[in-house]
PDB file of C-alpha atoms in Angstrom:
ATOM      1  CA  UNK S 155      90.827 103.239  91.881  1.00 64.00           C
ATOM      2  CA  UNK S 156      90.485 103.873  88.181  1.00 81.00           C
ATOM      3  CA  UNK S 157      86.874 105.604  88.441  1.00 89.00           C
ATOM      4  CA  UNK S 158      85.728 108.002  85.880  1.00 94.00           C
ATOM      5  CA  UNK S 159      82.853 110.194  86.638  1.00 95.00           C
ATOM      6  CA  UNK S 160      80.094 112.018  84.025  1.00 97.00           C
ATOM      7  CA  UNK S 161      78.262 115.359  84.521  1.00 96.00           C
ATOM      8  CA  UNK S 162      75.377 116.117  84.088  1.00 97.00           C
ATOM      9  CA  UNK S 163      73.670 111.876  84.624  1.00 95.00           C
ATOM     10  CA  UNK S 164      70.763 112.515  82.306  1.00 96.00           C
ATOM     11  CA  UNK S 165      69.789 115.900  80.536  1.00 97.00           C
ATOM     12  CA  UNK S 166      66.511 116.564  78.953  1.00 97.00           C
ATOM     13  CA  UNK S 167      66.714 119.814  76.481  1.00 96.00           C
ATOM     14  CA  UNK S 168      64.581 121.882  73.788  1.00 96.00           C
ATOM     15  CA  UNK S 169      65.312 121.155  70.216  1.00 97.00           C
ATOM     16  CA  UNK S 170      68.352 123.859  69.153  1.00 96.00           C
ATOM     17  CA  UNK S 171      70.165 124.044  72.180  1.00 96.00           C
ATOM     18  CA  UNK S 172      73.415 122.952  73.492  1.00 97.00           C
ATOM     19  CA  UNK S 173      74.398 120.668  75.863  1.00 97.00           C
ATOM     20  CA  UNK S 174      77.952 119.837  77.721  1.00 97.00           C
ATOM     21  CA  UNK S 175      78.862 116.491  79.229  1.00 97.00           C
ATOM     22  CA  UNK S 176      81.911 116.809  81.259  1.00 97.00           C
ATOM     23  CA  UNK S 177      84.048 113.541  81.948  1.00 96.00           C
ATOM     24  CA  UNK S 178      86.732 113.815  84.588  1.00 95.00           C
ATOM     25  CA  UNK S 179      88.893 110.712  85.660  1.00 92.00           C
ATOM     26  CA  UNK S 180      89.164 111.211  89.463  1.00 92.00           C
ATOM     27  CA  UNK S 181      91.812 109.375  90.870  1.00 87.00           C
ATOM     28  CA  UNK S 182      93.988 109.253  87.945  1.00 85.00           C
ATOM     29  CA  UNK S 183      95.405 110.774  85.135  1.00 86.00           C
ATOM     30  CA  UNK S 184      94.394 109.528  81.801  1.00 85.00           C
ATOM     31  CA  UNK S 185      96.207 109.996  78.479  1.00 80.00           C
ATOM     32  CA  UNK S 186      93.531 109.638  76.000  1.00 89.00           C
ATOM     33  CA  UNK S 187      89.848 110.136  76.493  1.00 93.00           C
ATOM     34  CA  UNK S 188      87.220 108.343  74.606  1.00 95.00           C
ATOM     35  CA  UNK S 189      83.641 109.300  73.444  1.00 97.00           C
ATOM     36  CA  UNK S 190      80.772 107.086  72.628  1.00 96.00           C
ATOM     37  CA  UNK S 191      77.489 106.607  71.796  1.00 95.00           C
ATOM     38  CA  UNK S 192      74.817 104.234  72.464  1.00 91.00           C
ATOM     39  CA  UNK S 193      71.327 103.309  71.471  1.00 87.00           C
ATOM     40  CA  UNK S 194      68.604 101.574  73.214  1.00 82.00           C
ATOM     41  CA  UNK S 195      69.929  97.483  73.274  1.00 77.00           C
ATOM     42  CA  UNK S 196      73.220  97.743  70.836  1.00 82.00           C
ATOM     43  CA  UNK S 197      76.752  98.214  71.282  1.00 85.00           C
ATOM     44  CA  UNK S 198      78.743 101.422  72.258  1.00 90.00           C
ATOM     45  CA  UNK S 199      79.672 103.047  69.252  1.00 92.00           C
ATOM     46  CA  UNK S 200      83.428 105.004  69.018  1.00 93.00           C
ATOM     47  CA  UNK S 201      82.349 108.905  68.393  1.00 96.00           C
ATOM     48  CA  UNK S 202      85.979 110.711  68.583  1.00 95.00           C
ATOM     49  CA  UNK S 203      89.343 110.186  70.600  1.00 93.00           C
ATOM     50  CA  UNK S 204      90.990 113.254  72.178  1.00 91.00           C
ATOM     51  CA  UNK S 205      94.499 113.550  74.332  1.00 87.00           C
ATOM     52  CA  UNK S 206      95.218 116.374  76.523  1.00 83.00           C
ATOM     53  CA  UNK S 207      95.908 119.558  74.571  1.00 81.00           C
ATOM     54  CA  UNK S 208      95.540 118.547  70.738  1.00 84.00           C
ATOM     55  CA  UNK S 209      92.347 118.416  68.404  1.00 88.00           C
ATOM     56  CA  UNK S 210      90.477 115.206  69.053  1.00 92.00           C
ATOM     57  CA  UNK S 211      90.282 112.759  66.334  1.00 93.00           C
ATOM     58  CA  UNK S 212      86.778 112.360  65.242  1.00 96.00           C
ATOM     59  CA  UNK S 213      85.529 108.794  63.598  1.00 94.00           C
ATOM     60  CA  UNK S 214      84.162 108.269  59.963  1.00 93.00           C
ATOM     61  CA  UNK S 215      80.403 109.789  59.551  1.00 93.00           C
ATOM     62  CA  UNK S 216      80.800 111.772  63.730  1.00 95.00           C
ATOM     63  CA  UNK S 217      79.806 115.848  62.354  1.00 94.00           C
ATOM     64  CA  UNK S 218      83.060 117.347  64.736  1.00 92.00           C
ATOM     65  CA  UNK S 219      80.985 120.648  64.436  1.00 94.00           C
ATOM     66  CA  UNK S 220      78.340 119.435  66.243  1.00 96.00           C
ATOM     67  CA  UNK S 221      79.959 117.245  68.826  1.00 96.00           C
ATOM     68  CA  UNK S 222      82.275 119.550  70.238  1.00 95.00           C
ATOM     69  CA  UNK S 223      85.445 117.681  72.339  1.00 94.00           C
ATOM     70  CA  UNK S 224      87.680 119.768  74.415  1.00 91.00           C
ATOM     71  CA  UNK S 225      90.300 118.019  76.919  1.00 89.00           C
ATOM     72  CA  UNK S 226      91.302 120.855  78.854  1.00 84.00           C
ATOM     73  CA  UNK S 227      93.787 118.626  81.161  1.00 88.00           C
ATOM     74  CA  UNK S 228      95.140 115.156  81.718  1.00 88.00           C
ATOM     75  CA  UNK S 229      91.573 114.733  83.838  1.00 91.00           C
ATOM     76  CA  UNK S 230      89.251 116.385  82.137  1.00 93.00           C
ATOM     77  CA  UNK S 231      86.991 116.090  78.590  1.00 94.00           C
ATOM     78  CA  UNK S 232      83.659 117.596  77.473  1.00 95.00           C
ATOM     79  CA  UNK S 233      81.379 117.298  74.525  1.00 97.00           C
ATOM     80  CA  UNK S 234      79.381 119.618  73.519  1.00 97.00           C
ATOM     81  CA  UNK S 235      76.567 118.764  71.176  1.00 97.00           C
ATOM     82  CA  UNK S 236      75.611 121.840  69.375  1.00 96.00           C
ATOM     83  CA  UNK S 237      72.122 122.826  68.291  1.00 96.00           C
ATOM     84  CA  UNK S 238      70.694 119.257  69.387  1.00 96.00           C
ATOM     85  CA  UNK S 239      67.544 117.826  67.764  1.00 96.00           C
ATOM     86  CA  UNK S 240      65.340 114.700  68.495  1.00 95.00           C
ATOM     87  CA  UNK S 241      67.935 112.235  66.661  1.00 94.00           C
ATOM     88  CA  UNK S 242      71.235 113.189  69.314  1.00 95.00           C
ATOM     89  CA  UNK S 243      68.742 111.793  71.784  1.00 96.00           C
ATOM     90  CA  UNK S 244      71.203 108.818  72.836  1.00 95.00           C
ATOM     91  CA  UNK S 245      73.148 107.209  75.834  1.00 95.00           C
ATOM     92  CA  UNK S 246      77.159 109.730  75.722  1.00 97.00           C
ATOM     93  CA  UNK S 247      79.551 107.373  77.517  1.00 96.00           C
ATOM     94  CA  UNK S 248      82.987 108.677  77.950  1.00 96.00           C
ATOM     95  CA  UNK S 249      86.481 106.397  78.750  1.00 94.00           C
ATOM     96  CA  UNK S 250      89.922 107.235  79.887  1.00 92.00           C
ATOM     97  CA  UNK S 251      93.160 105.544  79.330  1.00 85.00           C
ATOM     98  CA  UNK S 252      95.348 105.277  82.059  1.00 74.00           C
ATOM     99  CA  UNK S 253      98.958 107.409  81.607  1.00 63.00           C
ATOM    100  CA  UNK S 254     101.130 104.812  80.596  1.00 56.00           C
ATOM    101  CA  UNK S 255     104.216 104.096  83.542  1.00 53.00           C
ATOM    102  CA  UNK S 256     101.497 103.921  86.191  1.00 49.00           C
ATOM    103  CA  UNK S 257     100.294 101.027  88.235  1.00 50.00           C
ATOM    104  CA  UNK S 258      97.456 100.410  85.546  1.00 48.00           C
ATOM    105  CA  UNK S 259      97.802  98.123  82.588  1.00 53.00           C
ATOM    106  CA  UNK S 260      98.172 101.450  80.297  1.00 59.00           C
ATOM    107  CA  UNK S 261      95.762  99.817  77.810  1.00 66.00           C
ATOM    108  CA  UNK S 262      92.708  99.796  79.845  1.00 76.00           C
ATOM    109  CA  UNK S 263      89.885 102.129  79.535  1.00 84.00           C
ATOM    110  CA  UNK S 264      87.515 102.610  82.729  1.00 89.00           C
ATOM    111  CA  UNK S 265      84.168 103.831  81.472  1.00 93.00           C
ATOM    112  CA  UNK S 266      81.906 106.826  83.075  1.00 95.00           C
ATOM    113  CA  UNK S 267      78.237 106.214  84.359  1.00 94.00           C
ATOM    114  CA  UNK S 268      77.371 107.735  80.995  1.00 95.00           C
ATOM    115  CA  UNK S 269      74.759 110.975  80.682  1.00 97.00           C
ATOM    116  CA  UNK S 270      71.519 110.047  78.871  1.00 96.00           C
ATOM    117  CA  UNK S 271      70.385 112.739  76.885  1.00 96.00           C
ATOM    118  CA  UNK S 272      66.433 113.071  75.758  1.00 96.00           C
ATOM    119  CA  UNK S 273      65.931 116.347  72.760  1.00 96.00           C
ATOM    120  CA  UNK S 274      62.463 117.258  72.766  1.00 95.00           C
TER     121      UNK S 274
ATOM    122  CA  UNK C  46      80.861  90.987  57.930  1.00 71.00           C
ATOM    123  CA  UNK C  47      81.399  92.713  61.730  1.00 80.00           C
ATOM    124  CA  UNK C  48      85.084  92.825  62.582  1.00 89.00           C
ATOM    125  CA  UNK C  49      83.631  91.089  66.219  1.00 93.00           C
ATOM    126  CA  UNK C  50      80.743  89.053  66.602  1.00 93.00           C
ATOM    127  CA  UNK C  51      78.866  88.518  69.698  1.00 93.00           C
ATOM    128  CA  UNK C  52      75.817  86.493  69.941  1.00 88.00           C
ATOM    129  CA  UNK C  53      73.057  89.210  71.735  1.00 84.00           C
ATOM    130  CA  UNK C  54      71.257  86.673  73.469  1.00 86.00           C
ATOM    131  CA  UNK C  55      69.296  87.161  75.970  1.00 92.00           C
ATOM    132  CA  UNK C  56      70.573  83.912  77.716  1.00 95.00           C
ATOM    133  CA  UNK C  57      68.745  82.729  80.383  1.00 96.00           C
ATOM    134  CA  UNK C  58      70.436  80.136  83.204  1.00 96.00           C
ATOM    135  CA  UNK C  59      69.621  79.161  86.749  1.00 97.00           C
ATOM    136  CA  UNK C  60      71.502  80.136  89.737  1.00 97.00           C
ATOM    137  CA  UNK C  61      74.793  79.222  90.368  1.00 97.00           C
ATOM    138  CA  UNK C  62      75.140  77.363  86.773  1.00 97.00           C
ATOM    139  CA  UNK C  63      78.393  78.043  84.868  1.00 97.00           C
ATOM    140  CA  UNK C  64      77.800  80.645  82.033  1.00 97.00           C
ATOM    141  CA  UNK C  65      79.975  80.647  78.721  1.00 97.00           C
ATOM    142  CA  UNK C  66      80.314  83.517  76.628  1.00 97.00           C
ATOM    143  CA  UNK C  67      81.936  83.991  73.727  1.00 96.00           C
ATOM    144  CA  UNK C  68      82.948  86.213  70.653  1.00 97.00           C
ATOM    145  CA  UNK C  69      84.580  85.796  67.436  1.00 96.00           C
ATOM    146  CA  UNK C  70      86.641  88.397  65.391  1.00 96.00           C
ATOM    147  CA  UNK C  71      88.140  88.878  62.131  1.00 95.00           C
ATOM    148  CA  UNK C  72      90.765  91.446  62.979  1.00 93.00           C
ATOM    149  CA  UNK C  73      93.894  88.992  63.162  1.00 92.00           C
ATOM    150  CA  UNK C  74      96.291  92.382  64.440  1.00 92.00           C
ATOM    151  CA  UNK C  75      94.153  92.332  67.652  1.00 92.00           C
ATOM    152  CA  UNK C  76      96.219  92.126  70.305  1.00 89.00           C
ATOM    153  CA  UNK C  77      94.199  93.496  73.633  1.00 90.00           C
ATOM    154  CA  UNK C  78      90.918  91.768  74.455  1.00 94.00           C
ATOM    155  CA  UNK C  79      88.582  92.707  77.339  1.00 93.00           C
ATOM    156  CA  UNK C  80      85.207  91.789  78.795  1.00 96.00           C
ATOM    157  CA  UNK C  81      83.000  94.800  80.425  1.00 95.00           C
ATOM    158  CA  UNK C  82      79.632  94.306  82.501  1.00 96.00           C
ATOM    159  CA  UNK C  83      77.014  96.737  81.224  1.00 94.00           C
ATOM    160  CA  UNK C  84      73.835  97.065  84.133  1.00 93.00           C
ATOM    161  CA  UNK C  85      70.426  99.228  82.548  1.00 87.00           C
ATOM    162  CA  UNK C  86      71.526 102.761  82.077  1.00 83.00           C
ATOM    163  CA  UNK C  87      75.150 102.466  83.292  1.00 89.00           C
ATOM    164  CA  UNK C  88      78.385 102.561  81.835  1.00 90.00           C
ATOM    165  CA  UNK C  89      80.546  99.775  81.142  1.00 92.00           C
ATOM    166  CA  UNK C  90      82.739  98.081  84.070  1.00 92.00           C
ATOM    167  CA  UNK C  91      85.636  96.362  82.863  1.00 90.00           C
ATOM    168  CA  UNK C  92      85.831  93.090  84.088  1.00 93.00           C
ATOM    169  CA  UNK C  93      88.859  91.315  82.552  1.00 92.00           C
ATOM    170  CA  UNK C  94      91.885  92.086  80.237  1.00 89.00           C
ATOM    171  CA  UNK C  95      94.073  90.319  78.623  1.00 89.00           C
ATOM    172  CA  UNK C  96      96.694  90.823  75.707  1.00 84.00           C
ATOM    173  CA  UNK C  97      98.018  86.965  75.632  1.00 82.00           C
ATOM    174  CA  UNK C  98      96.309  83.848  74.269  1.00 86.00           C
ATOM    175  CA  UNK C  99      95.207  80.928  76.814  1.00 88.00           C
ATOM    176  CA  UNK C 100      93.188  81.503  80.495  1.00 91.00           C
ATOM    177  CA  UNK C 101      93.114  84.278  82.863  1.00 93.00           C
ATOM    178  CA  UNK C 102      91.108  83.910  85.994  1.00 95.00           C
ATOM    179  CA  UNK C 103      89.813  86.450  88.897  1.00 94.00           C
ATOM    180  CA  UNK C 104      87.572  85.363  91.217  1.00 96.00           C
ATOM    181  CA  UNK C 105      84.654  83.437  89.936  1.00 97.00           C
ATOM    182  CA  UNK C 106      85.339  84.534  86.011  1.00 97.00           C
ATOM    183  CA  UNK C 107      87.805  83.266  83.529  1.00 97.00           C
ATOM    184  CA  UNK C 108      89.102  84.882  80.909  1.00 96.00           C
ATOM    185  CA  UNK C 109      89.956  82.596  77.682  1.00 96.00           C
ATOM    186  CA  UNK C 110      91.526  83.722  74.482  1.00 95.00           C
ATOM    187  CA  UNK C 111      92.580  81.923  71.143  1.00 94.00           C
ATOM    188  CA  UNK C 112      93.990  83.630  68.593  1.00 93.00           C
ATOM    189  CA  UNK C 113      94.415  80.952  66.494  1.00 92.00           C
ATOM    190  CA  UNK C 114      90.838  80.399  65.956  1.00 94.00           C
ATOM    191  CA  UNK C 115      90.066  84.232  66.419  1.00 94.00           C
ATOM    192  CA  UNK C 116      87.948  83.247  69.725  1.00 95.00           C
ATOM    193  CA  UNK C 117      87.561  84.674  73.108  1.00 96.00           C
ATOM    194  CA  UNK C 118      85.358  83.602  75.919  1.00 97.00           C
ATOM    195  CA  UNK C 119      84.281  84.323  79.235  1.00 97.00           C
ATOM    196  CA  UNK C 120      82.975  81.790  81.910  1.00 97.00           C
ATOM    197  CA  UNK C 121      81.555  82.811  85.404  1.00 97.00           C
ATOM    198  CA  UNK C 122      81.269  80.126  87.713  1.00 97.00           C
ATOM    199  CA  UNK C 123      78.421  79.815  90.436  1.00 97.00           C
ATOM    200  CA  UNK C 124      76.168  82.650  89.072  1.00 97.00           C
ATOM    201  CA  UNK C 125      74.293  84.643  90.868  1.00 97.00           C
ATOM    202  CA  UNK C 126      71.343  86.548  90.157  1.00 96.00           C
ATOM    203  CA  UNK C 127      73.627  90.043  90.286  1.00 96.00           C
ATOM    204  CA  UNK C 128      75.411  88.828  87.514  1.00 97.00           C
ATOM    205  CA  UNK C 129      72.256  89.406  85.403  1.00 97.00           C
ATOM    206  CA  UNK C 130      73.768  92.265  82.884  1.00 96.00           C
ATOM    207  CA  UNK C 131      74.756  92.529  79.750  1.00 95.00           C
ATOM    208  CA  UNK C 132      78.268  91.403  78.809  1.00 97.00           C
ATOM    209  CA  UNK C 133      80.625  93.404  76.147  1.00 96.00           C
ATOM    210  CA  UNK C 134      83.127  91.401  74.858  1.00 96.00           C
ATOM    211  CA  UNK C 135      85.872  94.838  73.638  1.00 94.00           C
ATOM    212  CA  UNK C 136      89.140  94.240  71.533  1.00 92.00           C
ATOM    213  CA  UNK C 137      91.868  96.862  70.130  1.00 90.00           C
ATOM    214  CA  UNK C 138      95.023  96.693  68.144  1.00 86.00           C
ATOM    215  CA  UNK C 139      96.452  99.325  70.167  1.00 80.00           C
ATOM    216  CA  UNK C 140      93.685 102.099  72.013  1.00 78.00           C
ATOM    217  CA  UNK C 141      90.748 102.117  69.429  1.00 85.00           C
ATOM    218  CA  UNK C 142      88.281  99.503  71.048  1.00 90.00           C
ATOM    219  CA  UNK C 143      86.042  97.639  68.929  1.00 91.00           C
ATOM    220  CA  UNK C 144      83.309  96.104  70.889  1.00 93.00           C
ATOM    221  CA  UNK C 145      80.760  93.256  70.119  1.00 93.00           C
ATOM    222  CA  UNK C 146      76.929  93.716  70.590  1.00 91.00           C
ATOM    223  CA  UNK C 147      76.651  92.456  73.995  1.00 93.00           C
ATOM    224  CA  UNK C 148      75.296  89.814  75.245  1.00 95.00           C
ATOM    225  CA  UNK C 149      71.960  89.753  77.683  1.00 94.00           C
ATOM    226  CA  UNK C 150      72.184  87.578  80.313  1.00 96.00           C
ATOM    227  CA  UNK C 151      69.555  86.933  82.881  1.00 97.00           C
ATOM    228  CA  UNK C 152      70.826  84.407  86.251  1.00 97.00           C
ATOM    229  CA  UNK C 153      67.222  82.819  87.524  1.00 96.00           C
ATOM    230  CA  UNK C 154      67.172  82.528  91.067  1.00 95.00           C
TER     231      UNK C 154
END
């Protein structure tokens, strides 16, 4: 149980376009979905928090016009990095937190594959 | 100063050796503290949680926290060379997790 799944795995695009990563928890349904980034050999970095119908909550220095988050439903986030350039080029990992009253400790994220995207 | 600190290694030990990892944090209103397994190009696996102080154990890995001294460590016992990874040590106050820089390890066979 608990898996989280990321589409596209890797996405290689021309400078200017946009891209959408989808996260979807599969066999649960997850309050709170997380978005992070992460660069060759350091940590993951915290890019935004969103829950299931409201704005997500973006951290200090994240541009929430170009990074996109919609959570359409209690399984299901996407990012959207607008007009990417060379410097988005970085690992997107998403997380979900499990719906608090289930089986799951409701504090525990379970992470996606992550999508590595490369802007040329 | 980083609110957790996590030596990055890379840590090198033979086969079935017991490994010790550890992390320190400043944050004294952490209250949740987990451990994920990062391999190349994948997303975190969590491997333990725990919201208490003292041990935790599943399977060949324990869990240690003390908040006393701000410290949290994991230990895997008989490593094996599919342990090689890198090791996240995460911690939250309530859903926002902070995570340390990982930790490279390499088991030698």
């Amino acid at each position: 149980g608990a898996v989280v799944s990321q589409h596209p795995s890797w996405v290689i695009c021309k400078s200017g376009t946009s891209v959408k990563i989808e996260c979807r928890s599969l066999d649960f349904q997850a309050t709170t979905m997380f978005w992070y980034r992460q660069f060759p050999k350091q940590s993951l970095m915290l890019m935004a928090t969103s829950n299931e119908g409201s704005k997500a909550t973006y951290e200090q220095g994240v541009e929430k016009d170009k990074f996109l988050i919609n959570h359409a439903s209690l399984t299901l986030s996407t990012l959207t990095v607008t007009s990417a350039h060379p410097e988005d080029s970085s690992f997107y990992i998403c997380s979900a937190r499990v719906l608090a009253g289930g089986t799951k400790q409701s504090h525990e994220q379970f992470f996606g594959p992550g999508t590595r995207l490369t802007v040329l | 100063q980083k609110e957790v600190e996590q030596d990055p290694g890379p840590l090198s030990v033979p086969e079935g050796a017991i490994v010790s990892l550890n992390c320190t944090y400043s944050n004294s209103a952490f209250q949740y503290f987990m451990w994920y397994r990062q391999y190349s190009r994948k997303g975190p696996e969590l491997l333990m949680y725990t919201y208490s102080s003292g041990n935790k154990e599943d399977g060949r890995f324990t869990a240690q926290v003390d908040k006393s001294s701000k410290y949290i460590s994991l230990f895997i016992r008989d490593s094996q060379p599919s342990d090689s990874a890198t090791y996240l040590c995460a911690m939250s106050v309530w859903e926002k997790l902070t995570f340390g820089t990982g930790t490279r390890l390499t088991i030698i066979p």
